[in-house]
């Protein structure tokens, strides 16, 4: 039997927004428990017995967690480390110690990081078989020539492996730096940095903006949100877990 939990926690864990956002929703009176409008975020509900709706839409609670974090610089993508880890940023989530990041972002790399306890989905998202694309915005030294872009797009030999074809688009450039969007379907160690280093344009800053169908959007740096049911469904379709 499931224990009762706060209404705002239920909605947050079900993908309706941050605790702050769902509290505002509840106070507007658009959330009902067993067909009765409830405006108290601390109201206790039993996810297995109570019917909860938001503007008439049923809320489904699950023990599987899917979280998008906008990782800031200075955090290690790990569950345990002597230094700060990304888990410090989600420690207010119940049972956060059972969660783990999907793939890695370097300590100085920012942006979209998926955190979950769904091992099968995590495996498929990172396995090269499923070719899940990842998009980064890289600030690099200098201007890229057409020939250098062509090398990156065709695949480049990094010594220990040859990269798969990438998509590269220069967003802005000046005399000293360029901002470049790059899409890859692999996730080798330091791959994006090594790719640009190989063509003579070291990376100054790197940010991941999408992972498969997930888009970082305007999520503030250092904050997280739960994925919506539709976002989870898209991820599972992208990895063959759903038809």
mmCIF file of N, CA and C in Angstrom, residues 76-185:
data_model
loop_
_atom_site.group_PDB
_atom_site.id
_atom_site.type_symbol
_atom_site.label_atom_id
_atom_site.label_comp_id
_atom_site.label_asym_id
_atom_site.label_seq_id
_atom_site.Cartn_x
_atom_site.Cartn_y
_atom_site.Cartn_z
ATOM 1 N N UNK A 76 30.649 17.342 -11.169
ATOM 2 C CA UNK A 76 31.030 16.084 -11.784
ATOM 3 C C UNK A 76 29.772 15.281 -12.101
ATOM 4 N N UNK A 77 29.728 14.683 -13.299
ATOM 5 C CA UNK A 77 28.595 13.837 -13.664
ATOM 6 C C UNK A 77 28.824 12.443 -13.098
ATOM 7 N N UNK A 78 28.453 12.289 -11.843
ATOM 8 C CA UNK A 78 28.662 11.037 -11.129
ATOM 9 C C UNK A 78 27.710 11.007 -9.942
ATOM 10 N N UNK A 79 27.512 9.817 -9.386
ATOM 11 C CA UNK A 79 26.685 9.720 -8.188
ATOM 12 C C UNK A 79 27.523 9.871 -6.930
ATOM 13 N N UNK A 80 28.829 9.550 -7.027
ATOM 14 C CA UNK A 80 29.718 9.671 -5.875
ATOM 15 C C UNK A 80 31.082 10.178 -6.330
ATOM 16 N N UNK A 81 31.607 11.148 -5.608
ATOM 17 C CA UNK A 81 32.918 11.692 -5.932
ATOM 18 C C UNK A 81 33.360 12.575 -4.777
ATOM 19 N N UNK A 82 34.649 12.782 -4.646
ATOM 20 C CA UNK A 82 35.142 13.667 -3.601
ATOM 21 C C UNK A 82 34.784 15.114 -3.889
ATOM 22 N N UNK A 83 34.559 15.418 -5.171
ATOM 23 C CA UNK A 83 34.165 16.777 -5.552
ATOM 24 C C UNK A 83 32.640 16.859 -5.643
ATOM 25 N N UNK A 84 32.150 18.053 -5.957
ATOM 26 C CA UNK A 84 30.713 18.248 -6.126
ATOM 27 C C UNK A 84 30.190 17.407 -7.280
ATOM 28 N N UNK A 85 29.096 16.716 -7.076
ATOM 29 C CA UNK A 85 28.478 15.948 -8.157
ATOM 30 C C UNK A 85 27.122 16.550 -8.491
ATOM 31 N N UNK A 86 26.592 16.173 -9.650
ATOM 32 C CA UNK A 86 25.278 16.669 -10.071
ATOM 33 C C UNK A 86 24.175 16.232 -9.109
ATOM 34 N N UNK A 87 24.419 15.182 -8.328
ATOM 35 C CA UNK A 87 23.414 14.706 -7.393
ATOM 36 C C UNK A 87 23.124 15.733 -6.300
ATOM 37 N N UNK A 88 24.092 16.618 -6.042
ATOM 38 C CA UNK A 88 23.888 17.681 -5.053
ATOM 39 C C UNK A 88 22.738 18.602 -5.470
ATOM 40 N N UNK A 89 22.501 18.679 -6.776
ATOM 41 C CA UNK A 89 21.491 19.597 -7.297
ATOM 42 C C UNK A 89 20.081 19.025 -7.270
ATOM 43 N N UNK A 90 19.959 17.726 -6.986
ATOM 44 C CA UNK A 90 18.634 17.102 -6.962
ATOM 45 C C UNK A 90 18.367 16.397 -5.634
ATOM 46 N N UNK A 91 19.133 16.751 -4.593
ATOM 47 C CA UNK A 91 19.048 16.009 -3.331
ATOM 48 C C UNK A 91 17.732 16.224 -2.594
ATOM 49 N N UNK A 92 16.900 17.163 -3.058
ATOM 50 C CA UNK A 92 15.594 17.341 -2.426
ATOM 51 C C UNK A 92 14.537 16.398 -2.998
ATOM 52 N N UNK A 93 14.918 15.615 -4.017
ATOM 53 C CA UNK A 93 13.982 14.662 -4.612
ATOM 54 C C UNK A 93 13.944 13.398 -3.756
ATOM 55 N N UNK A 94 12.750 12.884 -3.438
ATOM 56 C CA UNK A 94 12.665 11.639 -2.654
ATOM 57 C C UNK A 94 13.411 10.502 -3.351
ATOM 58 N N UNK A 95 14.154 9.735 -2.598
ATOM 59 C CA UNK A 95 14.898 8.576 -3.087
ATOM 60 C C UNK A 95 15.908 8.970 -4.178
ATOM 61 N N UNK A 96 16.422 10.201 -4.089
ATOM 62 C CA UNK A 96 17.360 10.674 -5.117
ATOM 63 C C UNK A 96 18.609 9.795 -5.196
ATOM 64 N N UNK A 97 18.936 9.107 -4.085
ATOM 65 C CA UNK A 97 20.135 8.284 -4.070
ATOM 66 C C UNK A 97 20.008 7.075 -4.990
ATOM 67 N N UNK A 98 18.782 6.762 -5.453
ATOM 68 C CA UNK A 98 18.578 5.653 -6.389
ATOM 69 C C UNK A 98 18.650 6.099 -7.847
ATOM 70 N N UNK A 99 18.851 7.381 -8.062
ATOM 71 C CA UNK A 99 18.893 7.925 -9.412
ATOM 72 C C UNK A 99 20.332 7.991 -9.921
ATOM 73 N N UNK A 100 20.471 8.094 -11.244
ATOM 74 C CA UNK A 100 21.810 8.187 -11.825
ATOM 75 C C UNK A 100 21.744 8.974 -13.129
ATOM 76 N N UNK A 101 22.819 9.675 -13.477
ATOM 77 C CA UNK A 101 22.846 10.426 -14.732
ATOM 78 C C UNK A 101 23.012 9.504 -15.930
ATOM 79 N N UNK A 102 22.422 9.890 -17.042
ATOM 80 C CA UNK A 102 22.519 9.125 -18.282
ATOM 81 C C UNK A 102 23.641 9.731 -19.122
ATOM 82 N N UNK A 103 24.727 8.978 -19.272
ATOM 83 C CA UNK A 103 25.876 9.518 -19.983
ATOM 84 C C UNK A 103 26.629 10.510 -19.121
ATOM 85 N N UNK A 104 27.513 11.274 -19.756
ATOM 86 C CA UNK A 104 28.364 12.196 -19.001
ATOM 87 C C UNK A 104 28.410 13.572 -19.653
ATOM 88 N N UNK A 105 28.628 14.573 -18.822
ATOM 89 C CA UNK A 105 29.045 15.891 -19.273
ATOM 90 C C UNK A 105 30.287 16.235 -18.461
ATOM 91 N N UNK A 106 31.317 16.751 -19.129
ATOM 92 C CA UNK A 106 32.546 17.101 -18.428
ATOM 93 C C UNK A 106 32.276 18.133 -17.340
ATOM 94 N N UNK A 107 33.209 18.242 -16.422
ATOM 95 C CA UNK A 107 33.058 19.167 -15.296
ATOM 96 C C UNK A 107 32.806 20.595 -15.766
ATOM 97 N N UNK A 108 33.464 21.003 -16.856
ATOM 98 C CA UNK A 108 33.312 22.374 -17.342
ATOM 99 C C UNK A 108 32.279 22.509 -18.455
ATOM 100 N N UNK A 109 31.561 21.421 -18.748
ATOM 101 C CA UNK A 109 30.511 21.458 -19.768
ATOM 102 C C UNK A 109 29.158 21.643 -19.087
ATOM 103 N N UNK A 110 28.322 22.471 -19.692
ATOM 104 C CA UNK A 110 27.015 22.767 -19.114
ATOM 105 C C UNK A 110 25.907 22.186 -19.996
ATOM 106 N N UNK A 111 24.666 22.301 -19.496
ATOM 107 C CA UNK A 111 23.531 21.964 -20.339
ATOM 108 C C UNK A 111 22.748 20.742 -19.916
ATOM 109 N N UNK A 112 22.023 20.202 -20.881
ATOM 110 C CA UNK A 112 21.029 19.169 -20.638
ATOM 111 C C UNK A 112 21.646 17.859 -20.164
ATOM 112 N N UNK A 113 21.205 17.425 -18.985
ATOM 113 C CA UNK A 113 21.609 16.138 -18.453
ATOM 114 C C UNK A 113 20.354 15.416 -17.983
ATOM 115 N N UNK A 114 20.171 14.200 -18.465
ATOM 116 C CA UNK A 114 19.028 13.387 -18.058
ATOM 117 C C UNK A 114 19.427 12.539 -16.864
ATOM 118 N N UNK A 115 18.570 12.518 -15.842
ATOM 119 C CA UNK A 115 18.796 11.714 -14.643
ATOM 120 C C UNK A 115 17.556 10.852 -14.420
ATOM 121 N N UNK A 116 17.755 9.564 -14.139
ATOM 122 C CA UNK A 116 16.621 8.644 -14.045
ATOM 123 C C UNK A 116 16.970 7.456 -13.155
ATOM 124 N N UNK A 117 15.998 6.575 -12.967
ATOM 125 C CA UNK A 117 16.266 5.266 -12.354
ATOM 126 C C UNK A 117 15.803 4.153 -13.290
ATOM 127 N N UNK A 118 15.557 4.512 -14.551
ATOM 128 C CA UNK A 118 15.128 3.561 -15.573
ATOM 129 C C UNK A 118 16.377 3.046 -16.304
ATOM 130 N N UNK A 119 16.876 1.912 -15.852
ATOM 131 C CA UNK A 119 18.118 1.380 -16.393
ATOM 132 C C UNK A 119 18.051 0.999 -17.854
ATOM 133 N N UNK A 120 16.932 0.424 -18.281
ATOM 134 C CA UNK A 120 16.815 -0.010 -19.675
ATOM 135 C C UNK A 120 16.818 1.186 -20.623
ATOM 136 N N UNK A 121 16.079 2.230 -20.269
ATOM 137 C CA UNK A 121 16.068 3.427 -21.111
ATOM 138 C C UNK A 121 17.451 4.062 -21.144
ATOM 139 N N UNK A 122 18.099 4.161 -19.999
ATOM 140 C CA UNK A 122 19.441 4.755 -19.936
ATOM 141 C C UNK A 122 20.416 3.994 -20.826
ATOM 142 N N UNK A 123 20.343 2.674 -20.790
ATOM 143 C CA UNK A 123 21.228 1.845 -21.610
ATOM 144 C C UNK A 123 21.019 2.133 -23.089
ATOM 145 N N UNK A 124 19.779 2.200 -23.492
ATOM 146 C CA UNK A 124 19.501 2.407 -24.917
ATOM 147 C C UNK A 124 19.868 3.816 -25.372
ATOM 148 N N UNK A 125 19.686 4.794 -24.511
ATOM 149 C CA UNK A 125 20.007 6.170 -24.879
ATOM 150 C C UNK A 125 21.508 6.358 -25.109
ATOM 151 N N UNK A 126 22.315 5.567 -24.441
ATOM 152 C CA UNK A 126 23.768 5.720 -24.560
ATOM 153 C C UNK A 126 24.423 4.684 -25.465
ATOM 154 N N UNK A 127 23.678 3.661 -25.866
ATOM 155 C CA UNK A 127 24.249 2.622 -26.725
ATOM 156 C C UNK A 127 24.276 3.091 -28.177
ATOM 157 N N UNK A 128 25.417 2.943 -28.865
ATOM 158 C CA UNK A 128 25.529 3.425 -30.255
ATOM 159 C C UNK A 128 24.532 2.788 -31.224
ATOM 160 N N UNK A 129 24.001 1.615 -30.875
ATOM 161 C CA UNK A 129 23.045 0.938 -31.754
ATOM 162 C C UNK A 129 21.846 1.818 -32.066
ATOM 163 N N UNK A 130 21.420 2.623 -31.088
ATOM 164 C CA UNK A 130 20.180 3.394 -31.240
ATOM 165 C C UNK A 130 20.405 4.767 -31.842
ATOM 166 N N UNK A 131 21.669 5.174 -31.974
ATOM 167 C CA UNK A 131 22.029 6.412 -32.688
ATOM 168 C C UNK A 131 21.210 7.617 -32.237
ATOM 169 N N UNK A 132 21.086 7.795 -30.918
ATOM 170 C CA UNK A 132 20.332 8.922 -30.382
ATOM 171 C C UNK A 132 21.178 10.196 -30.521
ATOM 172 N N UNK A 133 20.686 11.199 -31.235
ATOM 173 C CA UNK A 133 21.484 12.407 -31.468
ATOM 174 C C UNK A 133 21.582 13.302 -30.231
ATOM 175 N N UNK A 134 22.722 13.970 -30.124
ATOM 176 C CA UNK A 134 22.946 14.951 -29.069
ATOM 177 C C UNK A 134 23.447 16.223 -29.738
ATOM 178 N N UNK A 135 22.893 17.356 -29.335
ATOM 179 C CA UNK A 135 23.270 18.630 -29.944
ATOM 180 C C UNK A 135 23.971 19.504 -28.908
ATOM 181 N N UNK A 136 25.096 20.080 -29.338
ATOM 182 C CA UNK A 136 25.902 20.944 -28.476
ATOM 183 C C UNK A 136 26.101 22.295 -29.147
ATOM 184 N N UNK A 137 26.262 23.321 -28.325
ATOM 185 C CA UNK A 137 26.717 24.618 -28.806
ATOM 186 C C UNK A 137 28.126 24.803 -28.274
ATOM 187 N N UNK A 138 29.083 24.905 -29.187
ATOM 188 C CA UNK A 138 30.491 25.034 -28.807
ATOM 189 C C UNK A 138 31.019 26.412 -29.199
ATOM 190 N N UNK A 139 31.672 27.057 -28.267
ATOM 191 C CA UNK A 139 32.423 28.272 -28.585
ATOM 192 C C UNK A 139 33.872 27.854 -28.767
ATOM 193 N N UNK A 140 34.398 28.085 -29.963
ATOM 194 C CA UNK A 140 35.751 27.608 -30.281
ATOM 195 C C UNK A 140 36.635 28.770 -30.715
ATOM 196 N N UNK A 141 37.929 28.542 -30.648
ATOM 197 C CA UNK A 141 38.877 29.562 -31.083
ATOM 198 C C UNK A 141 38.928 29.628 -32.601
ATOM 199 N N UNK A 142 38.976 30.844 -33.139
ATOM 200 C CA UNK A 142 39.151 31.040 -34.570
ATOM 201 C C UNK A 142 37.914 30.805 -35.411
ATOM 202 N N UNK A 143 38.101 30.883 -36.721
ATOM 203 C CA UNK A 143 37.037 30.655 -37.699
ATOM 204 C C UNK A 143 37.234 29.314 -38.375
ATOM 205 N N UNK A 144 36.144 28.581 -38.562
ATOM 206 C CA UNK A 144 36.225 27.299 -39.251
ATOM 207 C C UNK A 144 36.121 27.516 -40.754
ATOM 208 N N UNK A 145 36.988 26.856 -41.488
ATOM 209 C CA UNK A 145 36.907 26.902 -42.943
ATOM 210 C C UNK A 145 35.908 25.857 -43.429
ATOM 211 N N UNK A 146 35.511 25.972 -44.668
ATOM 212 C CA UNK A 146 34.594 24.993 -45.253
ATOM 213 C C UNK A 146 35.209 23.596 -45.237
ATOM 214 N N UNK A 147 36.516 23.539 -45.477
ATOM 215 C CA UNK A 147 37.209 22.247 -45.490
ATOM 216 C C UNK A 147 37.192 21.603 -44.109
ATOM 217 N N UNK A 148 37.368 22.414 -43.077
ATOM 218 C CA UNK A 148 37.362 21.885 -41.702
ATOM 219 C C UNK A 148 35.971 21.398 -41.308
ATOM 220 N N UNK A 149 34.959 22.148 -41.713
ATOM 221 C CA UNK A 149 33.577 21.728 -41.444
ATOM 222 C C UNK A 149 33.282 20.415 -42.157
ATOM 223 N N UNK A 150 33.759 20.304 -43.399
ATOM 224 C CA UNK A 150 33.552 19.084 -44.175
ATOM 225 C C UNK A 150 34.198 17.877 -43.494
ATOM 226 N N UNK A 151 35.391 18.065 -42.936
ATOM 227 C CA UNK A 151 36.066 16.979 -42.217
ATOM 228 C C UNK A 151 35.234 16.504 -41.038
ATOM 229 N N UNK A 152 34.693 17.451 -40.274
ATOM 230 C CA UNK A 152 33.878 17.112 -39.106
ATOM 231 C C UNK A 152 32.605 16.385 -39.526
ATOM 232 N N UNK A 153 32.029 16.823 -40.637
ATOM 233 C CA UNK A 153 30.757 16.245 -41.084
ATOM 234 C C UNK A 153 30.937 14.858 -41.685
ATOM 235 N N UNK A 154 32.092 14.600 -42.252
ATOM 236 C CA UNK A 154 32.335 13.282 -42.851
ATOM 237 C C UNK A 154 32.763 12.241 -41.820
ATOM 238 N N UNK A 155 33.327 12.712 -40.712
ATOM 239 C CA UNK A 155 33.890 11.802 -39.719
ATOM 240 C C UNK A 155 35.386 12.008 -39.672
ATOM 241 N N UNK A 156 35.935 12.081 -38.460
ATOM 242 C CA UNK A 156 37.336 12.443 -38.325
ATOM 243 C C UNK A 156 38.069 11.419 -37.460
ATOM 244 N N UNK A 157 39.293 11.096 -37.854
ATOM 245 C CA UNK A 157 40.087 10.109 -37.136
ATOM 246 C C UNK A 157 40.729 10.754 -35.905
ATOM 247 N N UNK A 158 40.325 10.286 -34.716
ATOM 248 C CA UNK A 158 40.864 10.823 -33.473
ATOM 249 C C UNK A 158 41.944 9.930 -32.879
ATOM 250 N N UNK A 159 42.402 8.962 -33.662
ATOM 251 C CA UNK A 159 43.466 8.076 -33.203
ATOM 252 C C UNK A 159 42.926 6.758 -32.692
ATOM 253 N N UNK A 160 42.127 6.810 -31.627
ATOM 254 C CA UNK A 160 41.570 5.579 -31.074
ATOM 255 C C UNK A 160 40.258 5.183 -31.732
ATOM 256 N N UNK A 161 39.631 6.109 -32.457
ATOM 257 C CA UNK A 161 38.423 5.781 -33.209
ATOM 258 C C UNK A 161 38.157 6.884 -34.231
ATOM 259 N N UNK A 162 37.322 6.532 -35.210
ATOM 260 C CA UNK A 162 36.889 7.499 -36.227
ATOM 261 C C UNK A 162 35.453 7.888 -35.909
ATOM 262 N N UNK A 163 35.182 9.173 -35.808
ATOM 263 C CA UNK A 163 33.840 9.629 -35.452
ATOM 264 C C UNK A 163 32.855 9.354 -36.583
ATOM 265 N N UNK A 164 31.612 9.176 -36.210
ATOM 266 C CA UNK A 164 30.549 9.067 -37.198
ATOM 267 C C UNK A 164 30.292 10.450 -37.794
ATOM 268 N N UNK A 165 29.676 10.519 -38.964
ATOM 269 C CA UNK A 165 29.368 11.824 -39.555
ATOM 270 C C UNK A 165 28.575 12.713 -38.588
ATOM 271 N N UNK A 166 28.959 13.969 -38.508
ATOM 272 C CA UNK A 166 28.299 14.932 -37.625
ATOM 273 C C UNK A 166 27.611 15.994 -38.467
ATOM 274 N N UNK A 167 26.721 16.735 -37.837
ATOM 275 C CA UNK A 167 26.107 17.898 -38.474
ATOM 276 C C UNK A 167 26.709 19.132 -37.806
ATOM 277 N N UNK A 168 27.241 20.035 -38.613
ATOM 278 C CA UNK A 168 27.935 21.208 -38.078
ATOM 279 C C UNK A 168 27.376 22.470 -38.712
ATOM 280 N N UNK A 169 27.039 23.442 -37.864
ATOM 281 C CA UNK A 169 26.491 24.708 -38.357
ATOM 282 C C UNK A 169 27.105 25.860 -37.584
ATOM 283 N N UNK A 170 27.756 26.780 -38.292
ATOM 284 C CA UNK A 170 28.328 27.965 -37.653
ATOM 285 C C UNK A 170 27.198 28.950 -37.388
ATOM 286 N N UNK A 171 27.055 29.338 -36.124
ATOM 287 C CA UNK A 171 25.988 30.267 -35.735
ATOM 288 C C UNK A 171 26.465 31.706 -35.842
ATOM 289 N N UNK A 172 27.585 31.998 -35.178
ATOM 290 C CA UNK A 172 28.191 33.335 -35.255
ATOM 291 C C UNK A 172 29.705 33.167 -35.268
ATOM 292 N N UNK A 173 30.391 34.190 -35.769
ATOM 293 C CA UNK A 173 31.848 34.174 -35.754
ATOM 294 C C UNK A 173 32.386 35.585 -35.820
ATOM 295 N N UNK A 174 33.566 35.765 -35.229
ATOM 296 C CA UNK A 174 34.289 37.023 -35.384
ATOM 297 C C UNK A 174 35.760 36.686 -35.647
ATOM 298 N N UNK A 175 36.636 37.626 -35.437
ATOM 299 C CA UNK A 175 38.038 37.395 -35.779
ATOM 300 C C UNK A 175 38.728 36.381 -34.860
ATOM 301 N N UNK A 176 38.192 36.194 -33.645
ATOM 302 C CA UNK A 176 38.885 35.337 -32.677
ATOM 303 C C UNK A 176 38.137 34.073 -32.284
ATOM 304 N N UNK A 177 36.812 34.098 -32.354
ATOM 305 C CA UNK A 177 36.031 32.935 -31.916
ATOM 306 C C UNK A 177 34.849 32.661 -32.843
ATOM 307 N N UNK A 178 34.339 31.439 -32.734
ATOM 308 C CA UNK A 178 33.126 31.050 -33.470
ATOM 309 C C UNK A 178 32.202 30.289 -32.525
ATOM 310 N N UNK A 179 30.907 30.486 -32.712
ATOM 311 C CA UNK A 179 29.908 29.705 -31.980
ATOM 312 C C UNK A 179 29.312 28.714 -32.970
ATOM 313 N N UNK A 180 29.425 27.436 -32.634
ATOM 314 C CA UNK A 180 29.087 26.386 -33.587
ATOM 315 C C UNK A 180 28.107 25.386 -32.971
ATOM 316 N N UNK A 181 27.077 25.032 -33.739
ATOM 317 C CA UNK A 181 26.156 23.969 -33.315
ATOM 318 C C UNK A 181 26.631 22.668 -33.948
ATOM 319 N N UNK A 182 26.769 21.632 -33.132
ATOM 320 C CA UNK A 182 27.235 20.346 -33.646
ATOM 321 C C UNK A 182 26.344 19.232 -33.110
ATOM 322 N N UNK A 183 25.928 18.354 -34.013
ATOM 323 C CA UNK A 183 25.109 17.202 -33.625
ATOM 324 C C UNK A 183 25.893 15.921 -33.864
ATOM 325 N N UNK A 184 25.983 15.098 -32.829
ATOM 326 C CA UNK A 184 26.665 13.807 -32.940
ATOM 327 C C UNK A 184 25.726 12.704 -32.469
ATOM 328 N N UNK A 185 26.026 11.464 -32.858
ATOM 329 C CA UNK A 185 25.205 10.331 -32.436
ATOM 330 C C UNK A 185 26.019 9.320 -31.630
#
